[in-house]
Amino acid sequence: MKNQTFDLKFHILGFSTSQGKQTLRFILFFFIYLTGVVGNVIIISVTYLKVQLHTPMYLFLSNLSFVDICYTSVTLPKLMNIFLTGNNEISFTPCFTQLHFFTTMGCTEVVLLTSMAYDRYVAICNPLRYSLVMSNSRCLQLILGSWAFGFINSLLFTVFASQLSFCGSKQIQQLFCDIKSLLKISCSDTRKFQIIVYLEVLFAGLCPFVLSLTSYIKIISGILKIQTTEGRRKSFSTCTSHLTVLLTFYGTIFCMYIRPPSEHSEQLDQFFSVLYVAVTPMLNPLIYSLRNQDVKKALKGIIYFKNKQIKWFFA
């Protein structure tokens, strides 16, 4: 790779069509970022502090929360810096580093969500074998496998992307260094790499989604066979939060990367990017804390314990 490649300066032009509201945008994204980080830290803390939540389901959930924190931390701080300073310049190495870690988090989250769907399938459809199938070692293997797959897959993907040439426009019409936007401004023949992108979405996105969907079809079938209304309600309550997160996550991914091009494609990409990298990670802990009875009970228990400590201290 030529040395001058590393001297490239890209310009991130997200929301560039409507100037004059940078401070308001900074406040909005700072609120979204802070809410997402605090919410996910609470989920991780509750899972760690409450012994009854030391199960595969909540171990997956705490890892998912950590991925969501990394997701927003990879993209939003740079975007907020642009809003504050007006300097939208980013050099080659930080840009592709951002692309690498963004892709790593995306691939890791995909495998984690699939593992969570499998965990719920075993818990509901094969409850007698749950402790055997989802042992601590198996759970740890799935989590480490998720991170390994995300990192290695992203590394190969980023190495391929770094071979692109940029001899024309350096303006990225997106909120961060996204591969779809980089392909648009590359002066290389991108047809082969576009095939790689679609294969990536197919094998690292669509196939895990089909596996998760298959798990939930079997889960719903198993729940409907439960005789008591209370039993069905409890089973549904352990799945609805994860299913909501799953559909939201995949919905934004497919709309962003598989949607056919349109007249307002760049504006739509920016809209789905906001949902994908900011709003969804912010909503995930809210969805889990509001719809999951175990998490709500654990939160109430911690708050009650802290209140007792405060009263004892000031007594």
Short mmCIF file of C-alpha atoms in Angstrom, two decimals, residues 18-293:
data_model
loop_
_atom_site.label_atom_id
_atom_site.label_comp_id
_atom_site.label_asym_id
_atom_site.label_seq_id
_atom_site.Cartn_x
_atom_site.Cartn_y
_atom_site.Cartn_z
CA SER A 18 -29.15 21.46 7.29
CA GLN A 19 -26.53 23.56 9.07
CA GLY A 20 -27.16 25.82 12.04
CA LYS A 21 -28.41 23.24 14.54
CA GLN A 22 -25.12 21.69 15.60
CA THR A 23 -25.49 22.48 19.31
CA LEU A 24 -28.99 21.00 19.38
CA ARG A 25 -27.72 17.89 17.58
CA PHE A 26 -24.87 17.55 20.04
CA ILE A 27 -27.27 17.72 23.00
CA LEU A 28 -29.60 15.16 21.39
CA PHE A 29 -26.86 12.65 20.59
CA PHE A 30 -25.15 13.20 23.92
CA PHE A 31 -28.44 12.37 25.65
CA ILE A 32 -28.88 9.24 23.51
CA TYR A 33 -25.27 8.18 24.13
CA LEU A 34 -25.39 8.81 27.88
CA THR A 35 -28.76 7.07 28.26
CA GLY A 36 -27.53 4.04 26.34
CA VAL A 37 -24.26 3.75 28.26
CA VAL A 38 -25.90 4.20 31.69
CA GLY A 39 -28.72 1.77 30.85
CA ASN A 40 -26.36 -0.92 29.63
CA VAL A 41 -23.99 -0.42 32.59
CA ILE A 42 -26.99 -0.94 34.89
CA ILE A 43 -27.85 -4.21 33.11
CA ILE A 44 -24.24 -5.43 33.46
CA SER A 45 -24.09 -4.35 37.12
CA VAL A 46 -27.41 -6.00 38.04
CA THR A 47 -26.37 -9.24 36.34
CA TYR A 48 -23.06 -9.21 38.22
CA LEU A 49 -24.48 -8.30 41.64
CA LYS A 50 -27.49 -10.64 41.75
CA VAL A 51 -26.49 -14.29 42.11
CA GLN A 52 -29.86 -15.52 40.81
CA LEU A 53 -29.06 -13.88 37.46
CA HIS A 54 -25.83 -15.86 37.03
CA THR A 55 -27.39 -17.97 34.29
CA PRO A 56 -26.57 -18.34 30.57
CA MET A 57 -29.46 -16.08 29.56
CA TYR A 58 -28.22 -13.13 31.63
CA LEU A 59 -24.57 -13.79 30.86
CA PHE A 60 -25.46 -13.41 27.18
CA LEU A 61 -27.47 -10.29 28.06
CA SER A 62 -24.59 -8.65 29.93
CA ASN A 63 -22.28 -9.33 26.97
CA LEU A 64 -24.91 -7.86 24.63
CA SER A 65 -25.01 -4.74 26.82
CA PHE A 66 -21.22 -4.45 26.64
CA VAL A 67 -21.35 -4.76 22.84
CA ASP A 68 -23.97 -1.98 22.72
CA ILE A 69 -21.74 0.28 24.82
CA CYS A 70 -18.86 -0.35 22.42
CA TYR A 71 -21.16 0.19 19.42
CA THR A 72 -22.10 3.70 20.43
CA SER A 73 -18.59 4.51 21.71
CA VAL A 74 -17.06 3.64 18.34
CA THR A 75 -19.25 6.06 16.37
CA LEU A 76 -21.03 8.70 18.47
CA PRO A 77 -18.10 10.49 20.23
CA LYS A 78 -16.55 11.39 16.84
CA LEU A 79 -19.93 12.55 15.55
CA MET A 80 -20.50 14.70 18.66
CA ASN A 81 -17.01 16.17 18.23
CA ILE A 82 -17.96 17.19 14.70
CA PHE A 83 -21.10 18.92 16.01
CA LEU A 84 -19.07 20.81 18.64
CA THR A 85 -15.98 21.80 16.66
CA GLY A 86 -17.24 21.77 13.08
CA ASN A 87 -14.14 19.77 12.11
CA ASN A 88 -15.49 16.83 10.12
CA GLU A 89 -12.10 15.61 8.93
CA ILE A 90 -10.93 12.07 9.65
CA SER A 91 -7.74 10.49 8.35
CA PHE A 92 -7.36 7.08 6.74
CA THR A 93 -6.20 5.09 9.79
CA PRO A 94 -8.86 6.36 12.29
CA CYS A 95 -11.53 5.91 9.61
CA PHE A 96 -10.69 2.27 8.91
CA THR A 97 -10.11 1.60 12.60
CA GLN A 98 -13.65 2.85 13.22
CA LEU A 99 -14.90 0.65 10.37
CA HIS A 100 -13.11 -2.39 11.84
CA PHE A 101 -14.49 -2.05 15.37
CA PHE A 102 -17.97 -1.10 14.14
CA THR A 103 -18.04 -4.27 12.02
CA THR A 104 -16.61 -6.29 14.91
CA MET A 105 -19.42 -5.20 17.22
CA GLY A 106 -22.04 -5.86 14.54
CA CYS A 107 -20.85 -9.42 13.84
CA THR A 108 -20.45 -10.16 17.55
CA GLU A 109 -23.98 -8.94 18.31
CA VAL A 110 -25.40 -11.09 15.51
CA VAL A 111 -23.88 -14.27 16.98
CA LEU A 112 -24.83 -13.29 20.54
CA LEU A 113 -28.46 -12.73 19.54
CA THR A 114 -28.48 -16.11 17.78
CA SER A 115 -26.99 -17.77 20.88
CA MET A 116 -29.66 -16.13 23.04
CA ALA A 117 -32.39 -17.47 20.74
CA TYR A 118 -30.88 -20.96 21.00
CA ASP A 119 -30.69 -20.60 24.80
CA ARG A 120 -34.40 -19.76 24.98
CA TYR A 121 -35.23 -22.66 22.64
CA VAL A 122 -33.44 -25.17 24.88
CA ALA A 123 -34.95 -23.65 28.06
CA ILE A 124 -38.54 -23.88 26.78
CA CYS A 125 -38.51 -26.89 24.47
CA ASN A 126 -36.00 -29.08 26.33
CA PRO A 127 -36.12 -27.87 29.95
CA LEU A 128 -34.98 -31.20 31.46
CA ARG A 129 -31.77 -31.11 29.41
CA TYR A 130 -31.17 -27.35 29.79
CA SER A 131 -28.45 -27.54 32.46
CA LEU A 132 -26.65 -30.21 30.43
CA VAL A 133 -26.90 -28.50 27.03
CA MET A 134 -26.30 -24.93 28.26
CA SER A 135 -23.55 -25.70 30.73
CA ASN A 136 -21.15 -22.99 31.92
CA SER A 137 -18.44 -24.25 29.57
CA ARG A 138 -20.83 -24.30 26.58
CA CYS A 139 -22.05 -20.80 27.41
CA LEU A 140 -18.46 -19.53 27.66
CA GLN A 141 -17.59 -21.18 24.34
CA LEU A 142 -20.50 -19.45 22.61
CA ILE A 143 -19.55 -16.05 24.04
CA LEU A 144 -15.85 -16.38 23.19
CA GLY A 145 -16.82 -17.71 19.77
CA SER A 146 -19.03 -14.66 19.20
CA TRP A 147 -16.17 -12.26 19.95
CA ALA A 148 -13.63 -14.30 17.96
CA PHE A 149 -15.94 -14.49 14.94
CA GLY A 150 -16.68 -10.77 15.12
CA PHE A 151 -13.03 -9.73 15.38
CA ILE A 152 -11.58 -12.10 12.75
CA ASN A 153 -14.39 -11.57 10.26
CA SER A 154 -14.13 -7.79 10.67
CA LEU A 155 -10.34 -7.86 10.34
CA LEU A 156 -10.53 -9.69 7.00
CA PHE A 157 -13.32 -7.40 5.84
CA THR A 158 -11.37 -4.24 6.78
CA VAL A 159 -8.18 -5.49 5.11
CA PHE A 160 -10.13 -5.98 1.86
CA ALA A 161 -11.72 -2.53 2.23
CA SER A 162 -8.34 -0.85 2.84
CA GLN A 163 -7.23 -1.91 -0.65
CA LEU A 164 -9.76 0.48 -2.22
CA SER A 165 -8.40 3.56 -3.97
CA PHE A 166 -9.74 7.06 -3.29
CA CYS A 167 -8.65 9.48 -5.99
CA GLY A 168 -11.79 11.62 -6.29
CA SER A 169 -14.23 12.88 -3.68
CA LYS A 170 -13.30 12.26 -0.03
CA GLN A 171 -16.74 13.24 1.28
CA ILE A 172 -18.48 10.46 3.24
CA GLN A 173 -22.25 11.01 3.12
CA GLN A 174 -22.81 9.22 6.41
CA LEU A 175 -22.49 9.68 10.19
CA PHE A 176 -19.34 7.52 10.41
CA CYS A 177 -16.94 5.54 8.21
CA ASP A 178 -19.41 3.07 6.76
CA ILE A 179 -18.39 0.62 4.05
CA LYS A 180 -21.40 1.43 1.90
CA SER A 181 -20.46 5.13 1.82
CA LEU A 182 -16.76 4.38 1.24
CA LEU A 183 -17.64 2.23 -1.78
CA LYS A 184 -19.57 5.15 -3.28
CA ILE A 185 -16.54 7.47 -3.26
CA SER A 186 -13.92 4.86 -4.26
CA CYS A 187 -12.41 5.14 -7.73
CA SER A 188 -11.58 1.41 -7.77
CA ASP A 189 -13.66 -1.20 -9.52
CA THR A 190 -15.96 -1.96 -6.59
CA ARG A 191 -18.06 -4.69 -8.20
CA LYS A 192 -16.07 -7.52 -6.60
CA PHE A 193 -16.11 -5.85 -3.23
CA GLN A 194 -19.86 -5.19 -3.48
CA ILE A 195 -20.28 -8.94 -3.95
CA ILE A 196 -18.20 -9.46 -0.78
CA VAL A 197 -20.48 -7.03 1.08
CA TYR A 198 -23.62 -8.86 -0.03
CA LEU A 199 -22.07 -12.23 0.86
CA GLU A 200 -21.11 -10.79 4.24
CA VAL A 201 -24.68 -9.66 4.87
CA LEU A 202 -25.96 -13.05 3.69
CA PHE A 203 -23.70 -15.33 5.74
CA ALA A 204 -23.00 -13.10 8.76
CA GLY A 205 -26.48 -11.55 8.89
CA LEU A 206 -29.21 -13.45 7.10
CA CYS A 207 -28.13 -16.99 8.03
CA PRO A 208 -27.98 -16.25 11.79
CA PHE A 209 -31.32 -14.46 11.48
CA VAL A 210 -32.87 -17.56 9.87
CA LEU A 211 -31.45 -19.69 12.70
CA SER A 212 -32.93 -17.31 15.29
CA LEU A 213 -36.26 -17.26 13.48
CA THR A 214 -36.31 -21.06 13.33
CA SER A 215 -35.62 -21.18 17.07
CA TYR A 216 -38.54 -18.86 17.75
CA ILE A 217 -40.91 -20.81 15.53
CA LYS A 218 -40.11 -23.88 17.63
CA ILE A 219 -40.33 -21.84 20.84
CA ILE A 220 -43.80 -20.53 19.99
CA SER A 221 -44.90 -24.04 19.02
CA GLY A 222 -43.58 -25.33 22.35
CA ILE A 223 -45.26 -22.55 24.35
CA LEU A 224 -48.62 -23.25 22.73
CA LYS A 225 -48.38 -26.85 23.95
CA ILE A 226 -48.11 -25.71 27.59
CA GLN A 227 -51.38 -26.56 29.34
CA THR A 228 -51.67 -23.71 31.86
CA THR A 229 -52.23 -20.03 31.05
CA GLU A 230 -49.73 -19.00 33.74
CA GLY A 231 -47.09 -21.29 32.28
CA ARG A 232 -47.58 -19.86 28.80
CA ARG A 233 -47.43 -16.31 30.17
CA LYS A 234 -44.14 -16.93 32.00
CA SER A 235 -42.60 -18.57 28.95
CA PHE A 236 -43.64 -15.70 26.70
CA SER A 237 -42.31 -13.13 29.19
CA THR A 238 -38.80 -14.62 29.00
CA CYS A 239 -38.79 -14.37 25.19
CA THR A 240 -40.63 -11.19 24.19
CA SER A 241 -37.83 -8.79 25.19
CA HIS A 242 -35.18 -10.71 23.25
CA LEU A 243 -37.50 -11.14 20.25
CA THR A 244 -38.20 -7.37 20.25
CA VAL A 245 -34.46 -6.56 20.30
CA LEU A 246 -33.80 -9.18 17.61
CA LEU A 247 -36.42 -7.81 15.19
CA THR A 248 -35.36 -4.18 15.80
CA PHE A 249 -31.68 -4.96 15.24
CA TYR A 250 -32.18 -7.00 12.07
CA GLY A 251 -34.84 -4.66 10.73
CA THR A 252 -32.45 -1.69 10.75
CA ILE A 253 -29.56 -3.77 9.31
CA PHE A 254 -31.59 -5.07 6.37
CA CYS A 255 -33.11 -1.65 5.67
CA MET A 256 -29.63 -0.13 5.63
CA TYR A 257 -27.65 -2.69 3.62
CA ILE A 258 -30.15 -4.71 1.56
CA ARG A 259 -32.66 -1.96 0.72
CA PRO A 260 -32.71 -1.22 -3.03
CA PRO A 261 -31.28 2.21 -3.99
CA SER A 262 -33.71 5.09 -4.24
CA GLU A 263 -33.75 8.83 -5.00
CA HIS A 264 -33.25 9.70 -1.32
CA SER A 265 -30.90 6.81 -0.57
CA GLU A 266 -28.29 8.83 1.35
CA GLN A 267 -30.88 10.48 3.61
CA LEU A 268 -32.46 7.09 4.32
CA ASP A 269 -29.05 5.59 5.09
CA GLN A 270 -28.40 8.34 7.65
CA PHE A 271 -31.83 7.82 9.21
CA PHE A 272 -31.32 4.06 9.56
CA SER A 273 -27.79 4.68 10.84
CA VAL A 274 -29.20 6.74 13.71
CA LEU A 275 -31.55 3.87 14.57
CA TYR A 276 -28.80 1.29 14.14
CA VAL A 277 -25.88 2.84 16.05
CA ALA A 278 -27.67 5.13 18.55
CA VAL A 279 -31.36 4.51 19.22
CA THR A 280 -31.36 0.68 19.27
CA PRO A 281 -28.45 0.36 21.77
CA MET A 282 -30.21 2.97 23.93
CA LEU A 283 -33.54 1.12 23.86
CA ASN A 284 -32.17 -2.40 24.47
CA PRO A 285 -31.67 -2.01 28.25
CA LEU A 286 -35.08 -0.31 28.54
CA ILE A 287 -36.74 -3.20 26.69
CA TYR A 288 -35.06 -5.79 28.89
CA SER A 289 -35.65 -3.94 32.17
CA LEU A 290 -39.31 -3.14 31.44
CA ARG A 291 -40.37 -6.50 29.99
CA ASN A 292 -38.22 -8.89 32.01
CA GLN A 293 -39.58 -9.72 35.45
#
